[in-house]
Amino acid sequence: MSQIQELPFAAIQFYATASYRCSYLPTEQARSQVAAPGHLIHAENYSGLVEQGFRRSGLFTYRPHCDQCKACIPVRVDCQAFVPNRSQKRAYKAHQHLRAHTIALGWSEEHFDLYSRYQTARHPGGGMDEDSRAQYSQFLLASRVNSRLVEFRDEHGSLYMVSIIDILNEGLSSVYTFYDPAATGSLGTYGILWQILQCRQMGLPWLYLGYWIKQSPKMRYKSNFKPAQCLIDGRWRPLTDELESNP
């Protein structure tokens, strides 16, 4: 377990936002700690911030800073030691015919159409299904760090999935993935497995999956990829069955 040290970014400032309704736990009020100014959050600094539990949404770099709730727990997969379970093996086999194409971040009407269909099917009523083109671009296509967009297409060229990934010093950060909501066979699981394999091929130890929230059905899946570590009280520690029962 690695001890998290004091943030070493002298020029970066951190401030807390006002409270807002939590998008994962509707009964809770959330706050975020934001890293600023944005132009200093380059690839090197961002790698260090992710180690401290930060994430980004476009150019906005943040971590949970709630007054009472501690449900959001950063989690990372130990890619070298990872062993897929039976359902994950099935998901990988079901989609191993897809071909991945890594490209720079950029606008695509085809990508936006897939994103819109995914949001409408998977997150109805959550607000994201009503995103405009500008909001989509700000959320997924704006970055000051080392980001990549990965397309997954079948042998006929049909687009099934898109992943946004950040390359860090010690791993990959899975920013966001959207896919054809009509597809069967756990495409989302396949996407994570593909990213784990990428970490192995690049010699990177960790895949950062963002925040695991036990109480949120949409976020619990992240604990299915083991072995993993979670960041609690400033220390990365194993995500054990005991922690899953009593986070």
GROMACS .gro file of N, CA and C in nm, residues 140-204:
model
  195
  140LEU      N    1  -1.632   1.564  -2.338
  140LEU     CA    2  -1.548   1.454  -2.383
  140LEU      C    3  -1.434   1.494  -2.477
  141LEU      N    4  -1.445   1.604  -2.545
  141LEU     CA    5  -1.345   1.637  -2.646
  141LEU      C    6  -1.247   1.745  -2.603
  142ALA      N    7  -1.271   1.807  -2.487
  142ALA     CA    8  -1.181   1.910  -2.436
  142ALA      C    9  -1.082   1.847  -2.338
  143SER      N   10  -0.953   1.865  -2.362
  143SER     CA   11  -0.852   1.805  -2.275
  143SER      C   12  -0.720   1.879  -2.290
  144ARG      N   13  -0.650   1.896  -2.178
  144ARG     CA   14  -0.514   1.950  -2.180
  144ARG      C   15  -0.412   1.842  -2.144
  145VAL      N   16  -0.458   1.718  -2.133
  145VAL     CA   17  -0.368   1.610  -2.096
  145VAL      C   18  -0.354   1.514  -2.214
  146ASN      N   19  -0.289   1.400  -2.191
  146ASN     CA   20  -0.260   1.306  -2.299
  146ASN      C   21  -0.379   1.213  -2.318
  147SER      N   22  -0.472   1.253  -2.401
  147SER     CA   23  -0.598   1.181  -2.418
  147SER      C   24  -0.606   1.115  -2.555
  148ARG      N   25  -0.682   1.006  -2.560
  148ARG     CA   26  -0.705   0.934  -2.684
  148ARG      C   27  -0.853   0.897  -2.695
  149LEU      N   28  -0.899   0.890  -2.818
  149LEU     CA   29  -1.033   0.840  -2.847
  149LEU      C   30  -1.017   0.708  -2.920
  150VAL      N   31  -1.088   0.606  -2.874
  150VAL     CA   32  -1.077   0.473  -2.933
  150VAL      C   33  -1.212   0.431  -2.988
  151GLU      N   34  -1.216   0.403  -3.117
  151GLU     CA   35  -1.336   0.351  -3.183
  151GLU      C   36  -1.330   0.199  -3.186
  152PHE      N   37  -1.445   0.136  -3.170
  152PHE     CA   38  -1.454  -0.009  -3.183
  152PHE      C   39  -1.556  -0.039  -3.293
  153ARG      N   40  -1.508  -0.101  -3.401
  153ARG     CA   41  -1.593  -0.130  -3.516
  153ARG      C   42  -1.586  -0.278  -3.551
  154ASP      N   43  -1.693  -0.327  -3.615
  154ASP     CA   44  -1.691  -0.466  -3.660
  154ASP      C   45  -1.625  -0.475  -3.797
  155GLU      N   46  -1.627  -0.595  -3.854
  155GLU     CA   47  -1.556  -0.617  -3.980
  155GLU      C   48  -1.619  -0.542  -4.097
  156HIS      N   49  -1.743  -0.495  -4.079
  156HIS     CA   50  -1.810  -0.419  -4.184
  156HIS      C   51  -1.793  -0.268  -4.166
  157GLY      N   52  -1.724  -0.228  -4.060
  157GLY     CA   53  -1.703  -0.087  -4.035
  157GLY      C   54  -1.808  -0.022  -3.949
  158SER      N   55  -1.905  -0.098  -3.900
  158SER     CA   56  -2.010  -0.041  -3.816
  158SER      C   57  -1.954  -0.006  -3.679
  159LEU      N   58  -1.989   0.112  -3.628
  159LEU     CA   59  -1.939   0.160  -3.500
  159LEU      C   60  -2.023   0.103  -3.386
  160TYR      N   61  -1.957   0.040  -3.288
  160TYR     CA   62  -2.026  -0.019  -3.174
  160TYR      C   63  -1.996   0.053  -3.043
  161MET      N   64  -1.876   0.109  -3.029
  161MET     CA   65  -1.838   0.165  -2.900
  161MET      C   66  -1.729   0.269  -2.919
  162VAL      N   67  -1.728   0.368  -2.829
  162VAL     CA   68  -1.624   0.470  -2.825
  162VAL      C   69  -1.577   0.486  -2.682
  163SER      N   70  -1.446   0.490  -2.661
  163SER     CA   71  -1.389   0.511  -2.529
  163SER      C   72  -1.296   0.632  -2.533
  164ILE      N   73  -1.304   0.716  -2.430
  164ILE     CA   74  -1.209   0.825  -2.409
  164ILE      C   75  -1.116   0.783  -2.297
  165ILE      N   76  -0.985   0.786  -2.322
  165ILE     CA   77  -0.885   0.735  -2.228
  165ILE      C   78  -0.774   0.838  -2.212
  166ASP      N   79  -0.730   0.859  -2.088
  166ASP     CA   80  -0.614   0.944  -2.060
  166ASP      C   81  -0.494   0.856  -2.030
  167ILE      N   82  -0.378   0.891  -2.085
  167ILE     CA   83  -0.255   0.818  -2.060
  167ILE      C   84  -0.180   0.888  -1.947
  168LEU      N   85  -0.155   0.816  -1.838
  168LEU     CA   86  -0.088   0.870  -1.720
  168LEU      C   87   0.052   0.811  -1.707
  169ASN      N   88   0.128   0.862  -1.612
  169ASN     CA   89   0.263   0.809  -1.589
  169ASN      C   90   0.260   0.664  -1.544
  170GLU      N   91   0.160   0.629  -1.463
  170GLU     CA   92   0.155   0.496  -1.403
  170GLU      C   93   0.032   0.417  -1.443
  171GLY      N   94  -0.033   0.456  -1.551
  171GLY     CA   95  -0.151   0.380  -1.590
  171GLY      C   96  -0.234   0.453  -1.693
  172LEU      N   97  -0.353   0.400  -1.716
  172LEU     CA   98  -0.454   0.462  -1.799
  172LEU      C   99  -0.571   0.504  -1.711
  173SER      N  100  -0.635   0.613  -1.747
  173SER     CA  101  -0.755   0.657  -1.678
  173SER      C  102  -0.872   0.644  -1.774
  174SER      N  103  -0.970   0.565  -1.735
  174SER     CA  104  -1.088   0.544  -1.818
  174SER      C  105  -1.184   0.661  -1.796
  175VAL      N  106  -1.187   0.753  -1.891
  175VAL     CA  107  -1.266   0.875  -1.874
  175VAL      C  108  -1.413   0.848  -1.896
  176TYR      N  109  -1.447   0.791  -2.012
  176TYR     CA  110  -1.588   0.765  -2.041
  176TYR      C  111  -1.596   0.668  -2.158
  177THR      N  112  -1.699   0.583  -2.155
  177THR     CA  113  -1.726   0.490  -2.264
  177THR      C  114  -1.874   0.492  -2.295
  178PHE      N  115  -1.907   0.497  -2.422
  178PHE     CA  116  -2.048   0.483  -2.463
  178PHE      C  117  -2.054   0.387  -2.580
  179TYR      N  118  -2.167   0.318  -2.592
  179TYR     CA  119  -2.176   0.210  -2.689
  179TYR      C  120  -2.320   0.191  -2.736
  180ASP      N  121  -2.335   0.106  -2.836
  180ASP     CA  122  -2.466   0.077  -2.893
  180ASP      C  123  -2.554   0.012  -2.786
  181PRO      N  124  -2.660   0.079  -2.742
  181PRO     CA  125  -2.743   0.022  -2.635
  181PRO      C  126  -2.820  -0.102  -2.677
  182ALA      N  127  -2.829  -0.127  -2.808
  182ALA     CA  128  -2.901  -0.245  -2.855
  182ALA      C  129  -2.811  -0.368  -2.862
  183ALA      N  130  -2.681  -0.349  -2.846
  183ALA     CA  131  -2.587  -0.462  -2.855
  183ALA      C  132  -2.600  -0.551  -2.732
  184THR      N  133  -2.579  -0.679  -2.751
  184THR     CA  134  -2.583  -0.776  -2.641
  184THR      C  135  -2.440  -0.817  -2.605
  185GLY      N  136  -2.427  -0.884  -2.490
  185GLY     CA  137  -2.298  -0.942  -2.455
  185GLY      C  138  -2.207  -0.854  -2.374
  186SER      N  139  -2.261  -0.755  -2.300
  186SER     CA  140  -2.182  -0.675  -2.206
  186SER      C  141  -2.066  -0.601  -2.273
  187LEU      N  142  -2.103  -0.510  -2.362
  187LEU     CA  143  -2.000  -0.431  -2.431
  187LEU      C  144  -1.918  -0.346  -2.334
  188GLY      N  145  -1.983  -0.292  -2.231
  188GLY     CA  146  -1.910  -0.211  -2.134
  188GLY      C  147  -1.802  -0.290  -2.064
  189THR      N  148  -1.832  -0.414  -2.027
  189THR     CA  149  -1.732  -0.501  -1.965
  189THR      C  150  -1.617  -0.527  -2.062
  190TYR      N  151  -1.650  -0.553  -2.187
  190TYR     CA  152  -1.546  -0.575  -2.287
  190TYR      C  153  -1.454  -0.453  -2.297
  191GLY      N  154  -1.513  -0.333  -2.292
  191GLY     CA  155  -1.432  -0.212  -2.302
  191GLY      C  156  -1.330  -0.201  -2.190
  192ILE      N  157  -1.369  -0.236  -2.068
  192ILE     CA  158  -1.275  -0.231  -1.956
  192ILE      C  159  -1.167  -0.338  -1.973
  193LEU      N  160  -1.207  -0.457  -2.014
  193LEU     CA  161  -1.109  -0.563  -2.036
  193LEU      C  162  -1.007  -0.521  -2.142
  194TRP      N  163  -1.053  -0.456  -2.247
  194TRP     CA  164  -0.962  -0.408  -2.351
  194TRP      C  165  -0.863  -0.308  -2.294
  195GLN      N  166  -0.909  -0.219  -2.207
  195GLN     CA  167  -0.820  -0.120  -2.147
  195GLN      C  168  -0.719  -0.184  -2.053
  196ILE      N  169  -0.761  -0.288  -1.981
  196ILE     CA  170  -0.668  -0.361  -1.895
  196ILE      C  171  -0.557  -0.425  -1.980
  197LEU      N  172  -0.595  -0.483  -2.093
  197LEU     CA  173  -0.495  -0.542  -2.182
  197LEU      C  174  -0.402  -0.435  -2.238
  198GLN      N  175  -0.455  -0.317  -2.266
  198GLN     CA  176  -0.370  -0.208  -2.313
  198GLN      C  177  -0.266  -0.171  -2.207
  199CYS      N  178  -0.309  -0.165  -2.082
  199CYS     CA  179  -0.214  -0.135  -1.974
  199CYS      C  180  -0.102  -0.238  -1.971
  200ARG      N  181  -0.138  -0.364  -1.985
  200ARG     CA  182  -0.036  -0.469  -1.984
  200ARG      C  183   0.061  -0.452  -2.099
  201GLN      N  184   0.009  -0.426  -2.218
  201GLN     CA  185   0.096  -0.412  -2.335
  201GLN      C  186   0.187  -0.291  -2.325
  202MET      N  187   0.140  -0.186  -2.255
  202MET     CA  188   0.219  -0.064  -2.240
  202MET      C  189   0.308  -0.068  -2.116
  203GLY      N  190   0.300  -0.176  -2.039
  203GLY     CA  191   0.380  -0.189  -1.918
  203GLY      C  192   0.335  -0.097  -1.807
  204LEU      N  193   0.206  -0.063  -1.804
  204LEU     CA  194   0.151   0.026  -1.702
  204LEU      C  195   0.076  -0.055  -1.596
   0.00000   0.00000   0.00000
